[in-house]
Amino acid sequence: MNIVWLLVLMVFYNGVASNGGSTNVSTRPDIVNVGAVFSFDSIVGKVAKVAIEAAIEDVNSDPAVLGGTKMRVQMQDSNYSGFLGIVEALRFMEKDTVAIIGPQNAVTAHTISHIANELQVPLLSFSVTDPTMSSLQFPFFVRTTQNDLHQMAAVAAIIDHYGWREVIALYVDDDYGRNGIAALGDMLAERRCKISYKAPLVIDPNRSSITDLLVKVALTESRIIVLHAYAGWGPQVFTVAKYLGMMGTGYVWIATHWLTTQIDTNSPLPSSMMDDMQGVLTFRMYTPETELKRKFVSRWSNLTSGQKGKIGLNACGLYAYDTVWLLAHAINAFFDQGGNISFSNDSRLTQLRRGDLNLDAMSIFNGGNLLLRNILQVNMTGITGPFNFTPDRNLIHPAFEIINVIGTGIRKIGYWSNYSGLSVVPPEYTKPPNHSSSSQSLYSVIWPGQTTQKPRGWVFPNNGRHLRIGVPKRVSFREFVSYTEGNDMFTGYCIDVFTAALNMLPYAVPYKLIPFGDGVKNPRVTELVHKIQTGEFDGAIGDIAIITNRTRMADFTQPFIESGLVVVAPVRTTLNSNPWAFLRPFNPMMWGVTAAFFLIVGTVVWILEHRLNDDFRGPPKKQIVTILWFSFSTWFFAHRENTVSTLGRLVLIIWLFVVLIINSSYTASLTSILTVQQLSSSIKGLDTLLASNDPIGYQQGSFARGYLTDELNVDESRLVPLIMPDDYAKALKDGPHRGGVAAVIDERAYIELFLSSRCDFSIVGQDFTKTGWGFAFARDSPLSVDMSTAILKLSDNGDLQRIHDKWLKSSACASQGSKLQVDRLQLKSFWGLFVLCGSACFLALIIYFINMLRQFSKHYTEEVISSGSSRSARLQTFISFVDEKEEEVKSRSKRRQMERMSNRSASEDESMYNSKRRHIDQSSSRMSLDNGNNA
């Protein structure tokens, strides 16, 4: 009985195990159904149809791909209709379809993707480039071609490369066009460029609608046109543009990759169509030249032999072929991971049954998520090159060829990739990326109008409107800007500069000068610039200082005259009759360091000469006098003491050179102080003016008032507005105690003109702001750049100076501010000489003491050691040695050496005498002993 139960349990266990294991083992079906929906007769569709059929044949003929399973792709023609595309996609949802290749356009893709999300059926599109088809909103949409986000980055790179700043976007008004141009706007903004005008076209435009839109485009300022259209009717835009004269010199046309799709598919295009698009720049999705691609290209003529007409191979066909292989690899991985093709009803669709509406036929693909994951994880090499996805579900290595339409064909002028930017060589991902401006290059372009000169990119609108240029209606200093009421004429320095700069431009500028101000008081220039920001004026010319708050309102040209706020004050002419004027050439620090070096050099020379030169020996009092005399007599090169040591002479030569420079500088400065008339003023500059509480004058309407109150915190009660130059003179003469001002603060250009005939005033101190005058134009106006270039040319050829000399008189008094206070010579002008002299002294002392220590060790070490004296005694011996004359040391050393030699000789003689004496004694003793023995 136990055995029976055991057998039953074993059978039950095996059954359970077998049932459980069946969930992880996939049974591969004989056929996998895949749908495809696109327009068969479209330029993209007729190429894609051939490519997809070829890919299906190649996949099914290779048993290693799907392991015996065949892929069946049912293709449906949407016939250029978004509605039919949606209907055909819904029909696929009713069948056991695991994936859909397509749709062809962005409008259909947006709609079908919602259904794909619900039913979990992946959509693989080889032609939808709309950048808004994001993985977050449409997770089951897989783009198997390049994203328009990258193509628009390439367009923006070209715009920036040629220095253009504004473009016109001409595009089809649907999801594909609008979203692509939105991406272009973002890419341009990153490079500080912008779309100045958007011109949308209807989805299927006719010649009349294209003409109406291009007429509006021709009236705009920019001449850079980006055309983002469809290959079917895009060439018609160029036909109309040529008819309107918009394909001539000065225009730039940049077409997205739809144009190369047209050219590659229908090549050669009719000569009339090619003539309409001469000089156009366009893009082609870049696919590297590989063996797989070459083999497929060689097969293409055989694959299309049965088609009506010649069909060329375009990039979309290459991506369509790889899309089938991508799906095949993903399905194979799906089966390897235990995936089963099964479908289940959607409860929400069941609830939608209303009358004849029955959506029960559409069901959810249970393995949709697994298949989608395998699609995104495929890593293969196709005919388009490496084929796999980035984390944001775009194809890796996005790149485009840049094409120039020339003659009856096209010419490749370079490449763009997000790895290395613009380049004349294909992208190489094995090398480090280089985005430096020097590496960004393209071959030369033949632009519309058969010219190789880069177009300027903009013109004045051809709508009869003149530029409205505001000019301040000045009351004072009319040499700069003057307005005559009767004949409505402007004259002056600024007007002549503006006119001369306009004449330097290679194009005509229609403009009208409009006075700004009431003619009673000087207008506020900041208000004039603000009217450019509000659009009342297109620009402003005149005495307009370039300051911070104005640059936020408008763009300025290169300054045509330097300026800056200065202080002008009354001065009096005096001669320097001060009894202590001889001290003025040097500042106190310079006097102190110079005196210190006299003593230092004297002391160093004394140390170096003391043991050798009798002139530097004697009683202490005499030696101190010698040091002082020798030190200061070198100022006049009148020192009587000779130097005998090599180190002493070296130090003295360097010091005499330093003295020569200092002496010459002192003499020149003192001569200037005592002989040149000087200007003196109680106001020395801005600091002394601000430190007082005296009134300060400024030109009414000038930015000086705001600068003084906002930047320098000057109380407004101290500020006195002045208008005419005579008001300046009267206020300065009256002074702060008689209702006038202590000084006037104004721009240097005005003050130099004011001082040209008034020598009793002068600029004091330095300019405390650095600005210039320029012409103002609307933000991002290309005229500001061209006018800046013209002003620089005027400066280079001397015309700017000639205009200055014509209107602004040379001043005999304006430069007196430089004589207001003669600069005293400071230590910073001579510190190099002092460092040189100090280094020489230090080096000489080190060498000297090293030699002295060697001498001391040579002559005194034995005596000091033998005497066993203390440390203080040894130090005293060393000091005595230092003070002792070197000749005495040497002579005493010689005497001691001779004494040691004589002592050594005497001891040797005595030793010899004793040796002989011992020898004689020994001999006598031996003889006596011998005699005794004989006896």
XYZ file of C-alpha atoms in Angstrom, residues 200-823:
624
model
C 4.411 77.583 -42.279
C 3.108 75.898 -45.423
C -0.056 73.838 -45.749
C 0.463 70.083 -45.885
C -0.198 69.833 -49.624
C 0.573 73.309 -50.984
C -0.005 74.544 -54.511
C 1.988 77.098 -56.447
C -0.276 79.945 -55.375
C 0.079 79.287 -51.642
C 3.847 78.877 -51.979
C 4.087 82.148 -53.897
C 2.085 84.075 -51.312
C 4.300 82.802 -48.513
C 7.604 83.436 -50.301
C 6.559 87.024 -51.033
C 6.231 87.566 -47.296
C 9.607 85.939 -46.742
C 11.225 88.246 -49.325
C 10.058 91.295 -47.351
C 11.950 90.195 -44.223
C 15.484 91.119 -43.308
C 17.170 87.709 -43.102
C 18.326 85.892 -46.220
C 19.107 82.556 -44.525
C 16.182 80.200 -45.256
C 15.849 76.712 -43.762
C 13.367 74.568 -45.737
C 11.906 71.641 -43.771
C 9.403 70.006 -46.151
C 8.476 66.700 -47.797
C 10.341 65.222 -50.719
C 7.142 65.048 -52.821
C 6.549 68.772 -53.206
C 9.684 70.384 -51.702
C 11.311 71.055 -55.119
C 8.303 73.151 -56.103
C 9.339 75.697 -53.451
C 12.654 76.213 -55.260
C 10.828 76.623 -58.565
C 8.689 79.435 -57.151
C 11.671 80.955 -55.332
C 13.640 81.144 -58.563
C 10.679 82.740 -60.299
C 10.576 85.397 -57.528
C 14.330 86.023 -57.752
C 15.051 84.406 -54.415
C 17.650 81.966 -55.727
C 20.130 84.696 -56.598
C 23.133 86.274 -54.931
C 22.705 87.074 -51.262
C 20.333 84.207 -50.437
C 21.223 81.056 -48.528
C 18.965 77.996 -48.767
C 19.443 75.083 -46.377
C 17.194 72.078 -46.998
C 16.884 69.168 -44.579
C 17.545 65.604 -45.707
C 14.291 65.355 -47.719
C 16.162 66.876 -50.673
C 18.863 64.189 -50.810
C 16.096 61.601 -50.497
C 14.541 63.099 -53.637
C 17.867 63.341 -55.476
C 19.052 59.837 -54.544
C 15.722 58.196 -55.444
C 15.055 59.935 -58.758
C 18.614 60.577 -59.924
C 19.226 62.035 -62.339
C 16.667 64.732 -61.739
C 15.408 66.768 -64.685
C 17.776 69.576 -65.594
C 15.030 72.163 -65.035
C 14.553 70.942 -61.479
C 18.315 70.996 -60.821
C 18.556 74.526 -62.230
C 15.979 75.680 -59.687
C 18.061 74.590 -56.690
C 21.598 75.662 -57.606
C 23.726 76.522 -54.547
C 21.410 74.871 -52.030
C 22.926 73.173 -48.979
C 21.286 69.972 -47.813
C 21.952 66.894 -45.664
C 22.128 63.143 -46.113
C 22.074 60.685 -43.250
C 25.631 59.362 -43.061
C 26.191 55.613 -43.295
C 29.788 54.368 -43.337
C 31.142 52.529 -46.355
C 31.223 48.855 -45.288
C 31.337 45.578 -47.153
C 27.696 44.852 -46.266
C 26.608 48.187 -47.708
C 28.621 47.729 -50.903
C 27.094 44.299 -51.477
C 23.571 45.603 -50.957
C 24.146 48.593 -53.247
C 25.418 46.219 -55.952
C 22.214 44.131 -55.569
C 19.937 47.141 -55.821
C 19.693 47.253 -59.586
C 18.590 43.600 -59.635
C 16.083 44.182 -56.836
C 14.457 47.077 -58.736
C 14.639 45.586 -62.213
C 10.929 44.745 -62.244
C 9.823 48.194 -61.003
C 8.329 50.886 -63.185
C 11.024 53.414 -63.865
C 14.427 53.646 -62.285
C 14.437 53.717 -58.467
C 17.555 54.898 -56.705
C 18.593 53.817 -53.232
C 18.190 56.451 -50.512
C 19.100 56.453 -46.819
C 15.542 55.588 -45.760
C 15.782 52.370 -47.789
C 18.976 51.413 -45.950
C 17.345 51.986 -42.568
C 14.209 50.080 -43.665
C 16.368 47.062 -44.545
C 18.147 47.178 -41.182
C 14.807 47.579 -39.371
C 13.682 44.138 -40.556
C 16.952 42.585 -39.390
C 16.692 44.399 -36.067
C 13.211 42.963 -35.534
C 14.368 39.477 -36.547
C 17.205 39.499 -33.997
C 14.842 40.768 -31.305
C 12.222 38.064 -32.034
C 14.935 35.409 -31.908
C 16.084 36.688 -28.489
C 12.409 36.813 -27.447
C 12.000 33.095 -28.161
C 15.335 32.243 -26.537
C 14.117 33.883 -23.315
C 10.943 31.784 -23.221
C 8.627 34.254 -24.903
C 5.316 33.020 -26.268
C 3.127 34.691 -28.847
C -0.166 35.015 -27.065
C -2.845 37.673 -26.823
C -5.491 38.555 -24.247
C -8.596 40.726 -24.277
C -8.463 44.266 -22.981
C -11.194 44.744 -20.383
C -11.431 48.434 -21.164
C -12.099 47.720 -24.857
C -14.801 45.216 -23.903
C -16.606 47.928 -21.974
C -16.666 50.123 -25.114
C -19.164 47.857 -26.954
C -21.899 50.206 -28.128
C -24.326 48.970 -30.785
C -22.313 48.065 -33.884
C -19.017 49.223 -32.344
C -17.112 46.091 -31.342
C -13.442 46.372 -30.403
C -13.153 42.892 -28.957
C -11.104 41.802 -31.965
C -8.168 43.972 -30.783
C -6.220 42.304 -28.009
C -3.139 42.912 -25.944
C 0.121 41.225 -26.979
C 1.214 39.500 -23.772
C 4.874 39.397 -24.794
C 5.000 42.999 -25.957
C 7.164 44.286 -23.121
C 9.658 41.454 -23.482
C 9.881 41.938 -27.249
C 10.299 45.708 -26.832
C 13.116 45.163 -24.348
C 14.872 42.825 -26.777
C 14.486 45.319 -29.623
C 16.218 48.023 -27.594
C 18.986 45.629 -26.534
C 19.899 44.430 -30.047
C 23.516 45.165 -30.895
C 24.223 44.357 -34.510
C 26.080 45.657 -37.529
C 23.832 46.403 -40.465
C 24.269 47.995 -43.851
C 23.989 51.402 -42.107
C 26.845 50.520 -39.757
C 26.706 49.761 -36.019
C 23.023 49.486 -35.132
C 22.003 49.806 -31.496
C 20.379 52.350 -29.230
C 21.503 54.927 -26.695
C 19.817 55.179 -23.268
C 17.448 57.825 -24.677
C 16.488 55.354 -27.447
C 18.171 57.156 -30.338
C 20.537 55.402 -32.729
C 24.189 55.660 -31.804
C 26.654 57.791 -33.764
C 24.272 60.281 -35.414
C 26.002 61.903 -38.367
C 25.102 63.688 -41.610
C 26.818 64.415 -44.878
C 26.640 68.076 -45.938
C 25.809 68.403 -49.624
C 26.063 71.353 -52.019
C 23.855 71.202 -55.123
C 25.992 72.239 -58.104
C 25.336 71.960 -61.821
C 23.646 68.686 -62.701
C 24.754 66.924 -59.531
C 25.823 67.341 -55.951
C 29.123 67.866 -54.151
C 29.980 66.738 -50.632
C 31.551 69.607 -48.654
C 31.865 67.948 -45.252
C 30.288 66.057 -42.400
C 28.585 66.767 -39.112
C 28.425 64.452 -36.114
C 27.618 65.017 -32.481
C 31.020 63.510 -31.741
C 33.316 65.909 -33.587
C 31.071 68.639 -35.045
C 31.846 69.946 -38.550
C 34.651 68.253 -40.418
C 35.861 67.537 -43.942
C 36.624 63.910 -43.024
C 34.111 61.223 -42.013
C 33.499 60.820 -38.268
C 36.138 58.696 -36.565
C 34.906 57.448 -33.222
C 38.251 55.892 -32.315
C 39.871 59.318 -31.903
C 39.149 61.790 -29.056
C 36.453 64.337 -29.998
C 37.660 67.798 -30.949
C 35.092 70.613 -30.877
C 37.580 73.499 -30.980
C 36.727 76.283 -33.417
C 39.943 75.691 -35.363
C 38.963 72.091 -36.101
C 35.475 72.982 -37.398
C 35.888 73.235 -41.156
C 34.066 72.632 -44.440
C 35.090 72.748 -48.064
C 34.215 75.848 -50.091
C 30.594 76.324 -51.124
C 29.137 77.630 -54.361
C 26.205 79.711 -53.131
C 23.064 80.736 -55.016
C 23.995 83.136 -57.781
C 27.106 81.072 -58.646
C 29.318 82.900 -56.152
C 31.927 81.555 -53.774
C 31.814 84.619 -51.521
C 29.941 83.936 -48.312
C 26.599 85.811 -48.334
C 26.099 88.475 -45.704
C 22.882 86.752 -44.709
C 20.598 89.765 -44.401
C 19.406 92.837 -46.269
C 17.219 95.769 -45.479
C 13.588 94.821 -45.958
C 12.391 95.613 -49.459
C 9.189 97.198 -48.227
C 9.992 100.880 -48.712
C 10.490 101.568 -45.012
C 13.513 103.608 -43.976
C 15.408 103.023 -40.777
C 14.313 105.494 -38.115
C 17.506 106.829 -36.532
C 17.112 109.009 -33.453
C 19.544 111.915 -32.955
C 19.766 113.950 -29.719
C 18.736 117.562 -30.256
C 21.597 119.149 -28.308
C 21.663 122.651 -26.896
C 25.317 122.795 -25.850
C 28.508 121.456 -27.441
C 26.869 121.599 -30.833
C 30.175 120.752 -32.493
C 29.259 117.115 -31.853
C 25.626 117.203 -32.988
C 23.727 120.186 -34.344
C 20.189 120.351 -35.706
C 18.880 123.154 -37.896
C 15.123 123.567 -37.615
C 14.499 125.309 -40.906
C 16.014 122.830 -43.354
C 15.798 119.761 -41.097
C 19.551 119.231 -41.340
C 21.964 117.560 -38.939
C 25.648 118.436 -38.806
C 28.544 117.842 -36.461
C 31.337 115.458 -35.664
C 29.105 112.453 -34.859
C 27.007 112.974 -37.980
C 30.102 113.012 -40.215
C 31.437 109.842 -38.605
C 28.084 108.104 -39.154
C 27.911 109.208 -42.785
C 31.493 108.163 -43.488
C 30.900 104.733 -41.919
C 27.762 104.207 -44.015
C 29.733 105.024 -47.147
C 32.166 102.236 -46.231
C 29.413 99.616 -46.279
C 29.072 97.461 -49.415
C 25.320 98.094 -49.540
C 22.927 101.008 -49.330
C 21.149 101.796 -46.071
C 17.850 103.660 -46.337
C 17.489 105.791 -43.226
C 15.897 108.910 -41.843
C 17.347 111.013 -39.025
C 14.763 112.064 -36.460
C 15.544 114.702 -33.789
C 14.965 113.742 -30.175
C 14.531 116.485 -27.568
C 12.751 119.794 -27.056
C 15.667 122.048 -28.077
C 15.546 123.879 -24.720
C 17.701 121.514 -22.709
C 19.905 118.593 -23.570
C 17.852 115.384 -23.879
C 18.517 112.352 -21.727
C 20.416 109.977 -23.984
C 19.358 106.942 -21.963
C 15.732 107.690 -22.851
C 16.728 107.863 -26.509
C 18.362 104.419 -26.306
C 15.306 103.075 -24.485
C 13.139 104.050 -27.468
C 15.185 101.606 -29.555
C 14.169 98.873 -27.157
C 10.513 99.821 -27.419
C 10.693 99.869 -31.236
C 10.076 103.579 -31.748
C 13.561 103.948 -33.273
C 15.680 101.438 -35.185
C 18.872 103.081 -34.015
C 20.432 106.166 -32.452
C 23.543 108.167 -33.327
C 25.284 111.060 -31.655
C 27.279 111.588 -28.477
C 26.056 108.328 -26.919
C 28.332 106.945 -24.225
C 28.464 103.149 -24.034
C 27.537 102.406 -20.435
C 26.186 99.323 -18.714
C 22.494 100.120 -18.445
C 22.361 101.225 -22.097
C 23.979 98.016 -23.373
C 21.055 96.122 -21.851
C 18.680 98.006 -24.166
C 20.536 97.985 -27.496
C 23.622 96.795 -29.346
C 26.456 99.300 -29.791
C 29.085 99.644 -32.467
C 32.798 99.904 -31.923
C 33.540 103.225 -30.113
C 34.567 105.970 -32.516
C 35.948 108.262 -29.805
C 37.315 107.509 -26.358
C 35.756 109.226 -23.417
C 35.319 108.921 -19.674
C 34.334 111.066 -16.728
C 36.944 113.572 -15.556
C 37.133 116.358 -12.991
C 37.796 119.914 -14.167
C 38.637 122.660 -11.647
C 40.062 126.194 -11.563
C 43.857 126.324 -11.478
C 46.453 129.023 -10.937
C 49.858 129.293 -12.563
C 52.814 129.359 -10.146
C 56.544 128.781 -10.066
C 58.015 126.458 -7.484
C 59.633 129.002 -5.139
C 59.443 126.791 -2.070
C 62.809 126.801 -0.192
C 62.491 123.027 0.187
C 61.720 122.433 -3.456
C 65.016 120.569 -3.873
C 63.478 117.676 -1.895
C 60.514 117.232 -4.252
C 62.157 115.067 -6.956
C 62.097 112.055 -4.596
C 59.281 110.900 -2.397
C 60.121 110.178 1.286
C 60.521 106.444 0.734
C 62.965 107.049 -2.099
C 65.016 109.454 0.041
C 65.098 106.994 2.932
C 66.161 103.979 0.889
C 68.790 105.982 -0.977
C 70.313 107.269 2.268
C 70.275 103.782 3.760
C 72.119 102.371 0.759
C 74.788 105.089 1.024
C 75.522 103.887 4.544
C 75.235 100.195 3.640
C 77.620 100.475 0.699
C 80.072 102.547 2.751
C 80.039 99.981 5.527
C 80.482 97.064 3.113
C 83.421 98.754 1.357
C 84.978 99.504 4.755
C 84.687 95.857 5.781
C 86.220 94.663 2.530
C 89.091 97.214 2.666
C 89.781 97.358 6.408
C 92.436 94.575 6.552
C 94.160 95.662 3.309
C 93.863 99.433 2.915
C 95.498 101.953 5.308
C 92.862 104.540 4.251
C 90.254 102.480 6.083
C 92.286 101.921 9.292
C 92.898 103.978 12.329
C 91.128 104.914 15.538
C 87.396 104.097 15.729
C 86.410 107.751 15.473
C 88.439 108.164 12.341
C 86.994 104.993 10.831
C 83.408 106.160 11.431
C 84.178 109.469 9.756
C 85.801 107.609 6.895
C 82.703 105.448 6.377
C 80.396 108.483 6.332
C 82.675 110.540 4.117
C 83.263 107.733 1.668
C 79.539 106.884 1.515
C 78.149 110.302 0.728
C 81.063 111.529 -1.377
C 80.237 108.875 -3.956
C 77.120 110.950 -4.803
C 79.515 113.482 -6.382
C 82.107 110.855 -7.365
C 84.497 112.772 -5.081
C 85.693 110.002 -2.744
C 89.425 110.243 -1.996
C 89.960 106.742 -0.639
C 91.232 104.156 -3.069
C 89.993 100.608 -3.051
C 92.575 97.860 -3.359
C 90.574 94.652 -2.892
C 88.884 92.983 -5.833
C 85.576 92.601 -3.990
C 85.633 96.216 -2.850
C 86.181 97.457 -6.383
C 83.347 95.259 -7.683
C 80.883 96.650 -5.122
C 82.037 100.216 -5.753
C 81.632 99.927 -9.543
C 78.074 98.676 -9.208
C 77.246 101.355 -6.642
C 78.674 104.143 -8.804
C 76.468 102.968 -11.678
C 73.422 103.141 -9.394
C 74.462 106.597 -8.202
C 74.857 107.761 -11.792
C 71.257 106.753 -12.647
C 69.804 108.265 -9.461
C 71.822 111.455 -9.854
C 70.709 111.940 -13.469
C 67.048 111.329 -12.600
C 67.206 113.724 -9.662
C 68.813 116.454 -11.759
C 66.229 116.145 -14.534
C 63.297 116.172 -12.136
C 64.627 119.111 -10.121
C 65.226 121.083 -13.308
C 61.620 120.545 -14.359
C 60.326 121.555 -10.944
C 62.334 124.777 -10.729
C 62.051 125.991 -14.314
C 58.624 124.876 -15.661
C 55.467 126.705 -14.728
C 53.163 124.501 -12.649
C 49.416 124.582 -12.207
C 48.041 124.285 -8.727
C 44.523 123.661 -7.516
C 42.866 122.980 -4.216
C 41.143 120.008 -5.900
C 43.677 117.285 -6.619
C 41.270 114.755 -8.089
C 38.089 112.818 -7.444
C 39.099 111.722 -3.941
C 39.614 115.239 -2.597
C 36.408 116.390 -4.296
C 34.349 113.625 -2.700
C 35.972 114.199 0.695
C 34.666 117.787 0.758
C 31.059 118.950 0.950
C 31.403 121.457 -1.879
C 28.897 121.590 -4.776
C 29.722 119.599 -7.915
C 28.620 120.626 -11.395
C 27.596 118.216 -14.155
C 26.162 118.491 -17.661
C 22.393 118.425 -17.639
C 21.141 115.251 -19.356
C 24.445 113.417 -18.894
C 24.807 110.004 -17.269
C 27.267 111.622 -14.846
C 24.447 112.456 -12.410
C 23.356 108.830 -12.109
C 26.947 107.677 -11.777
C 27.680 110.129 -8.965
C 24.562 109.285 -6.981
C 24.371 105.534 -7.625
C 28.018 104.518 -7.800
C 29.794 107.137 -5.684
C 26.940 107.840 -3.234
C 27.162 111.604 -3.676
C 24.229 113.414 -2.089
C 21.936 114.926 -4.712
C 21.917 118.246 -2.856
C 25.557 118.715 -3.874
C 24.870 118.314 -7.594
C 24.327 121.385 -9.770
C 23.073 120.881 -13.364
C 24.828 123.018 -15.995
C 24.000 123.348 -19.672
C 26.252 125.672 -21.635
C 30.061 125.911 -21.528
C 29.689 129.471 -20.264
C 27.705 128.051 -17.338
C 30.681 125.802 -16.579
C 33.093 128.759 -16.598
C 30.906 131.012 -14.435
C 30.218 128.324 -11.852
C 33.900 127.412 -11.583
C 34.997 131.041 -11.288
C 32.407 131.843 -8.606
C 33.522 128.841 -6.567
C 31.558 127.023 -3.869
C 31.474 130.051 -1.547
C 29.806 132.388 -4.034
C 27.082 130.150 -5.398
C 29.270 128.281 -7.854
C 30.861 124.836 -7.761
C 34.205 123.491 -6.663
C 34.589 121.366 -9.794
C 32.661 120.041 -12.785
C 32.438 116.352 -13.666
C 31.762 115.559 -17.302
C 32.971 113.382 -20.153
C 36.457 114.036 -21.452
C 35.301 114.772 -25.012
C 33.176 117.707 -23.793
C 35.820 118.935 -21.360
C 38.594 118.957 -23.970
C 36.377 121.099 -26.171
C 35.558 123.318 -23.184
C 39.245 123.766 -22.304
C 40.284 124.562 -25.866
C 39.784 128.278 -25.176
C 39.821 128.442 -21.358
C 43.290 128.054 -19.883
C 42.298 129.079 -16.355
C 40.734 125.644 -15.839
C 42.247 122.216 -16.117
C 41.559 118.525 -15.718
C 42.758 117.341 -12.330
C 43.548 113.743 -11.527
C 42.858 110.818 -13.818
C 39.765 109.627 -15.704
C 37.730 107.614 -13.208
C 35.621 105.847 -15.854
C 36.669 104.440 -19.193
C 33.969 104.611 -21.852
C 33.547 105.519 -25.481
C 30.904 106.852 -27.811
C 29.194 104.505 -30.240
C 26.101 104.210 -32.387
C 23.189 102.179 -30.991
C 20.989 99.760 -32.937
C 18.286 97.269 -32.084
C 19.336 94.069 -30.341
C 20.914 91.495 -32.676
C 20.872 93.939 -35.565
C 23.586 92.894 -38.066
C 24.056 96.578 -38.894
C 25.902 97.105 -35.593
C 28.564 94.575 -36.631
C 29.000 96.002 -40.121
C 29.158 99.565 -38.802
C 31.803 98.518 -36.274
C 33.899 97.134 -39.103
C 33.431 100.371 -41.043
C 34.507 102.483 -38.046
C 37.683 100.400 -37.686
C 38.434 100.976 -41.364
C 37.939 104.733 -40.879
C 40.401 104.622 -38.019
C 42.962 102.652 -40.013
C 42.914 104.904 -43.068
C 43.031 108.132 -41.032
C 39.583 109.454 -41.993
C 38.397 109.319 -38.396
C 41.219 111.604 -37.282
C 40.559 114.009 -40.141
C 36.903 114.286 -39.135
C 38.034 114.927 -35.551
C 40.400 117.694 -36.644
C 37.647 119.277 -38.741
C 35.157 119.708 -35.899
C 37.145 119.635 -32.672
C 39.817 122.274 -32.294
C 43.185 121.245 -30.913
C 43.476 122.589 -27.405
C 46.370 124.490 -25.970
C 44.938 124.120 -22.480
C 43.358 120.682 -22.389
C 46.671 118.964 -21.728
C 47.596 121.180 -18.812
C 46.204 118.644 -16.396
C 49.353 116.639 -16.946
C 51.348 119.567 -15.544
C 49.135 120.121 -12.580
C 51.360 118.044 -10.400
C 54.744 116.749 -11.439
C 55.015 113.129 -10.449
